[in-house]
Amino acid sequence: MTANPRGRARRAVLVSALCALAVSGTALTGCSKDPNEGTNGVGKLPPAQILSKTRKAAGTADAVRLSGTVVTSGRTYKLDMRLKAAGATGSVTAKDATFQLLRVGEQLYLKADAGFWSAAGHDGKADAAAVDKLDGKYVKVPAGDPAYKKFSGFTDKRLLLDGLVTVHGTPATDGYKEQAGVRTIRITGDKGAGGTLDVSLKGTPYPLRLTRAGGAGTLTFAAWGKDFALEEPAEGDTVDYGRQLPTS
């Protein structure tokens, strides 16, 4: 019996369509397309090895932009920071207050508006003249001030990435995803309870998106290796607080 050419053609079209829809990363029966074709190949590796490679990539990158939310000690912080070994620049929002952070070498600066400084007064009624002086200026944070340790952590690339580029519990792969137009392989910890991490399948296997365990925030990573300018603020834009910064 001679096979029907039209029937073969219809089946070929159907198989091609199903293969095109196989976006989960698991090839359908009869599909020959390799989900790792044209990628950096990390999707083929065991999950623990993928984590090791992406942590190494993050650690050796010269710079990165980190944005999203972090929940720590019961407080939620919204971050948008550009980081490198020599320092960092960006913004942090806590509750309804947003302030700028700039670190050049070891010197840390905090910049905020009058509302921030008024609310941060030791007794809640900061001196109006002092508030006016600090409004919109880069305030030098003394290295021995408790605020230095608290805020400098948001500007420390190594410290942030060491603590964030990971999942907790037993790692496993959770299929192929996409982040900002880039295909990724997703790693989960304890089936998602320990967080998820999307790793780039294009070029260097950088981490691109992290969902932290226990609802502790979601962060995206971008501009890996892209340098940015870091400069001390002009003298006229800089002031010394003159005493310990408010602890609130």
Short mmCIF file of C-alpha atoms in Angstrom, two decimals:
data_model
loop_
_atom_site.label_atom_id
_atom_site.label_comp_id
_atom_site.label_asym_id
_atom_site.label_seq_id
_atom_site.Cartn_x
_atom_site.Cartn_y
_atom_site.Cartn_z
CA MET A 1 0.00 0.00 0.00
CA THR A 2 1.34 3.44 -0.89
CA ALA A 3 1.31 5.97 1.94
CA ASN A 4 -0.77 9.10 1.46
CA PRO A 5 1.66 12.03 0.85
CA ARG A 6 -0.89 14.50 2.19
CA GLY A 7 -1.22 12.49 5.40
CA ARG A 8 2.55 12.47 5.89
CA ALA A 9 2.69 16.20 5.32
CA ARG A 10 -0.08 16.88 7.85
CA ARG A 11 1.68 14.73 10.47
CA ALA A 12 4.98 16.54 9.85
CA VAL A 13 3.31 19.92 10.31
CA LEU A 14 1.63 18.73 13.53
CA VAL A 15 4.89 17.39 14.98
CA SER A 16 6.68 20.64 14.12
CA ALA A 17 3.96 22.67 15.80
CA LEU A 18 4.08 20.56 18.96
CA CYS A 19 7.86 20.83 19.10
CA ALA A 20 7.64 24.59 18.79
CA LEU A 21 5.30 24.65 21.78
CA ALA A 22 7.63 22.58 23.95
CA VAL A 23 8.82 25.56 25.95
CA SER A 24 9.25 23.72 29.23
CA GLY A 25 12.61 22.37 28.15
CA THR A 26 11.50 18.72 28.05
CA ALA A 27 11.51 17.46 24.49
CA LEU A 28 8.28 15.88 23.32
CA THR A 29 8.29 12.38 21.88
CA GLY A 30 9.29 12.59 18.23
CA CYS A 31 10.88 16.03 18.62
CA SER A 32 14.55 16.12 17.73
CA LYS A 33 15.24 19.72 18.80
CA ASP A 34 17.78 19.93 21.61
CA PRO A 35 16.67 22.61 24.16
CA ASN A 36 20.36 23.34 24.82
CA GLU A 37 21.23 23.88 21.17
CA GLY A 38 22.86 27.27 20.72
CA THR A 39 23.21 27.83 24.49
CA ASN A 40 26.24 27.92 26.78
CA GLY A 41 25.48 24.31 27.73
CA VAL A 42 24.96 24.72 31.47
CA GLY A 43 21.39 23.40 31.13
CA LYS A 44 22.87 19.94 30.62
CA LEU A 45 24.71 19.99 33.94
CA PRO A 46 23.54 18.71 37.35
CA PRO A 47 21.87 21.51 39.38
CA ALA A 48 24.64 21.72 41.98
CA GLN A 49 27.18 22.22 39.21
CA ILE A 50 25.04 24.95 37.60
CA LEU A 51 24.90 26.75 40.95
CA SER A 52 28.67 26.49 41.30
CA LYS A 53 29.24 27.94 37.84
CA THR A 54 26.81 30.82 38.23
CA ARG A 55 28.24 31.76 41.64
CA LYS A 56 31.73 31.76 40.15
CA ALA A 57 30.55 33.89 37.22
CA ALA A 58 28.91 36.39 39.57
CA GLY A 59 31.96 36.56 41.80
CA THR A 60 34.39 37.28 38.98
CA ALA A 61 32.24 39.86 37.15
CA ASP A 62 33.57 43.40 37.42
CA ALA A 63 30.15 45.01 37.92
CA VAL A 64 26.42 44.34 38.13
CA ARG A 65 23.09 46.11 38.54
CA LEU A 66 20.88 44.63 41.26
CA SER A 67 17.24 45.64 41.67
CA GLY A 68 14.18 44.37 43.50
CA THR A 69 13.19 43.74 47.10
CA VAL A 70 14.96 42.25 50.09
CA VAL A 71 13.23 41.38 53.36
CA THR A 72 15.59 41.26 56.33
CA SER A 73 15.00 41.55 60.08
CA GLY A 74 11.31 42.09 59.42
CA ARG A 75 11.89 45.09 57.14
CA THR A 76 11.40 45.30 53.39
CA TYR A 77 13.95 47.22 51.36
CA LYS A 78 13.56 48.09 47.70
CA LEU A 79 16.96 48.28 46.01
CA ASP A 80 18.27 49.62 42.74
CA MET A 81 22.05 49.49 43.01
CA ARG A 82 24.99 49.39 40.64
CA LEU A 83 27.89 47.59 42.27
CA LYS A 84 31.58 46.98 41.71
CA ALA A 85 34.62 46.34 43.90
CA ALA A 86 35.55 50.04 44.08
CA GLY A 87 32.12 51.10 45.33
CA ALA A 88 28.48 51.47 44.42
CA THR A 89 25.71 53.92 43.65
CA GLY A 90 21.92 53.67 43.71
CA SER A 91 18.78 54.00 45.76
CA VAL A 92 17.19 52.23 48.70
CA THR A 93 13.55 52.55 49.78
CA ALA A 94 12.42 51.51 53.25
CA LYS A 95 8.78 52.05 54.18
CA ASP A 96 7.93 55.39 52.58
CA ALA A 97 11.46 56.79 52.66
CA THR A 98 13.84 56.69 49.70
CA PHE A 99 17.49 57.65 49.96
CA GLN A 100 20.53 57.50 47.72
CA LEU A 101 23.68 55.62 48.64
CA LEU A 102 27.10 56.30 47.18
CA ARG A 103 30.28 54.54 48.22
CA VAL A 104 33.61 55.50 46.70
CA GLY A 105 36.34 53.32 48.16
CA GLU A 106 35.72 53.26 51.90
CA GLN A 107 33.81 56.55 52.03
CA LEU A 108 30.04 56.14 52.26
CA TYR A 109 27.55 58.92 51.53
CA LEU A 110 23.81 59.07 52.12
CA LYS A 111 21.61 61.55 50.25
CA ALA A 112 17.96 62.21 51.10
CA ASP A 113 15.36 64.95 51.19
CA ALA A 114 14.14 67.03 54.14
CA GLY A 115 11.27 64.63 54.84
CA PHE A 116 13.68 61.77 55.38
CA TRP A 117 15.84 63.73 57.83
CA SER A 118 12.84 65.09 59.70
CA ALA A 119 11.45 61.59 60.20
CA ALA A 120 14.90 60.29 61.18
CA GLY A 121 15.44 62.81 63.99
CA HIS A 122 16.41 61.29 67.35
CA ASP A 123 13.27 62.68 68.99
CA GLY A 124 11.15 62.80 65.85
CA LYS A 125 11.47 66.61 65.76
CA ALA A 126 14.77 67.26 64.09
CA ASP A 127 16.04 70.80 64.20
CA ALA A 128 14.68 72.67 61.19
CA ALA A 129 17.98 74.37 60.47
CA ALA A 130 19.85 71.03 60.48
CA VAL A 131 17.23 69.46 58.23
CA ASP A 132 17.55 72.33 55.77
CA LYS A 133 21.32 71.88 55.76
CA LEU A 134 21.05 68.15 55.00
CA ASP A 135 18.25 68.35 52.43
CA GLY A 136 19.47 67.00 49.08
CA LYS A 137 23.11 66.85 50.15
CA TYR A 138 25.55 63.95 50.27
CA VAL A 139 26.02 63.30 53.97
CA LYS A 140 29.29 61.63 54.94
CA VAL A 141 28.64 58.56 57.07
CA PRO A 142 31.46 58.09 59.62
CA ALA A 143 33.07 54.64 59.43
CA GLY A 144 32.47 54.09 63.14
CA ASP A 145 28.78 55.03 63.00
CA PRO A 146 26.27 52.16 63.35
CA ALA A 147 24.60 53.42 60.18
CA TYR A 148 27.82 52.75 58.26
CA LYS A 149 27.68 49.03 58.88
CA LYS A 150 23.95 48.93 58.24
CA PHE A 151 23.97 50.78 54.92
CA SER A 152 27.38 49.85 53.54
CA GLY A 153 26.12 46.28 53.16
CA PHE A 154 23.87 47.50 50.34
CA THR A 155 26.97 48.77 48.53
CA ASP A 156 29.22 45.74 48.95
CA LYS A 157 29.16 43.64 45.78
CA ARG A 158 30.99 40.65 47.23
CA LEU A 159 28.94 40.57 50.42
CA LEU A 160 25.62 40.91 48.62
CA LEU A 161 26.32 38.34 45.93
CA ASP A 162 27.80 35.79 48.34
CA GLY A 163 24.58 35.91 50.32
CA LEU A 164 22.13 36.12 47.44
CA VAL A 165 23.36 33.93 44.57
CA THR A 166 22.13 30.65 45.98
CA VAL A 167 19.11 28.53 46.84
CA HIS A 168 18.60 26.65 50.09
CA GLY A 169 18.02 22.96 50.47
CA THR A 170 18.40 20.29 47.81
CA PRO A 171 18.86 21.91 44.37
CA ALA A 172 16.97 20.71 41.32
CA THR A 173 16.30 21.99 37.81
CA ASP A 174 12.83 23.29 37.00
CA GLY A 175 12.85 23.67 33.25
CA TYR A 176 13.73 26.39 30.79
CA LYS A 177 12.42 29.91 31.33
CA GLU A 178 13.06 33.42 30.05
CA GLN A 179 14.21 36.58 31.78
CA ALA A 180 14.36 39.94 29.98
CA GLY A 181 14.44 38.18 26.62
CA VAL A 182 17.22 35.77 27.61
CA ARG A 183 16.62 32.03 27.94
CA THR A 184 17.43 30.62 31.37
CA ILE A 185 17.57 27.38 33.26
CA ARG A 186 15.78 27.57 36.61
CA ILE A 187 17.26 26.05 39.74
CA THR A 188 15.05 25.46 42.77
CA GLY A 189 15.88 24.60 46.36
CA ASP A 190 13.68 22.01 48.06
CA LYS A 191 11.14 22.15 45.21
CA GLY A 192 10.88 25.92 45.45
CA ALA A 193 10.57 26.26 49.22
CA GLY A 194 14.27 27.16 49.32
CA GLY A 195 14.00 29.76 46.58
CA THR A 196 14.55 29.79 42.81
CA LEU A 197 17.39 31.09 40.67
CA ASP A 198 17.29 31.68 36.92
CA VAL A 199 20.67 31.24 35.22
CA SER A 200 21.47 32.62 31.78
CA LEU A 201 21.84 30.15 28.92
CA LYS A 202 23.43 32.84 26.75
CA GLY A 203 27.13 33.55 27.05
CA THR A 204 28.46 33.56 30.60
CA PRO A 205 26.06 31.73 32.96
CA TYR A 206 25.24 34.75 35.10
CA PRO A 207 22.32 34.66 37.55
CA LEU A 208 19.47 36.80 36.18
CA ARG A 209 16.61 36.44 38.67
CA LEU A 210 16.35 35.26 42.25
CA THR A 211 13.25 34.54 44.31
CA ARG A 212 14.39 34.16 47.90
CA ALA A 213 13.09 31.49 50.24
CA GLY A 214 10.28 32.30 52.64
CA GLY A 215 9.02 35.34 50.76
CA ALA A 216 12.23 37.23 51.54
CA GLY A 217 12.19 39.16 48.29
CA THR A 218 12.77 38.94 44.55
CA LEU A 219 15.79 40.38 42.77
CA THR A 220 16.95 40.75 39.19
CA PHE A 221 20.55 41.02 38.04
CA ALA A 222 21.56 42.91 34.90
CA ALA A 223 24.42 44.81 33.25
CA TRP A 224 26.91 42.12 34.24
CA GLY A 225 30.45 43.30 33.59
CA LYS A 226 29.36 46.78 32.43
CA ASP A 227 31.45 49.43 34.15
CA PHE A 228 29.99 52.69 35.45
CA ALA A 229 31.39 55.96 36.76
CA LEU A 230 32.06 56.46 40.47
CA GLU A 231 33.03 59.94 41.62
CA GLU A 232 33.21 61.72 44.91
CA PRO A 233 30.43 64.33 45.10
CA ALA A 234 31.38 67.96 44.69
CA GLU A 235 32.47 69.69 47.88
CA GLY A 236 29.51 72.03 47.71
CA ASP A 237 27.14 69.08 47.64
CA THR A 238 28.68 67.36 50.67
CA VAL A 239 28.11 67.93 54.38
CA ASP A 240 29.18 66.27 57.61
CA TYR A 241 26.31 65.31 59.89
CA GLY A 242 28.38 66.44 62.84
CA ARG A 243 27.28 63.68 65.21
CA GLN A 244 26.02 60.10 65.13
CA LEU A 245 23.39 59.55 62.48
CA PRO A 246 19.87 58.75 63.72
CA THR A 247 19.48 55.06 64.44
CA SER A 248 15.84 55.01 63.30
#
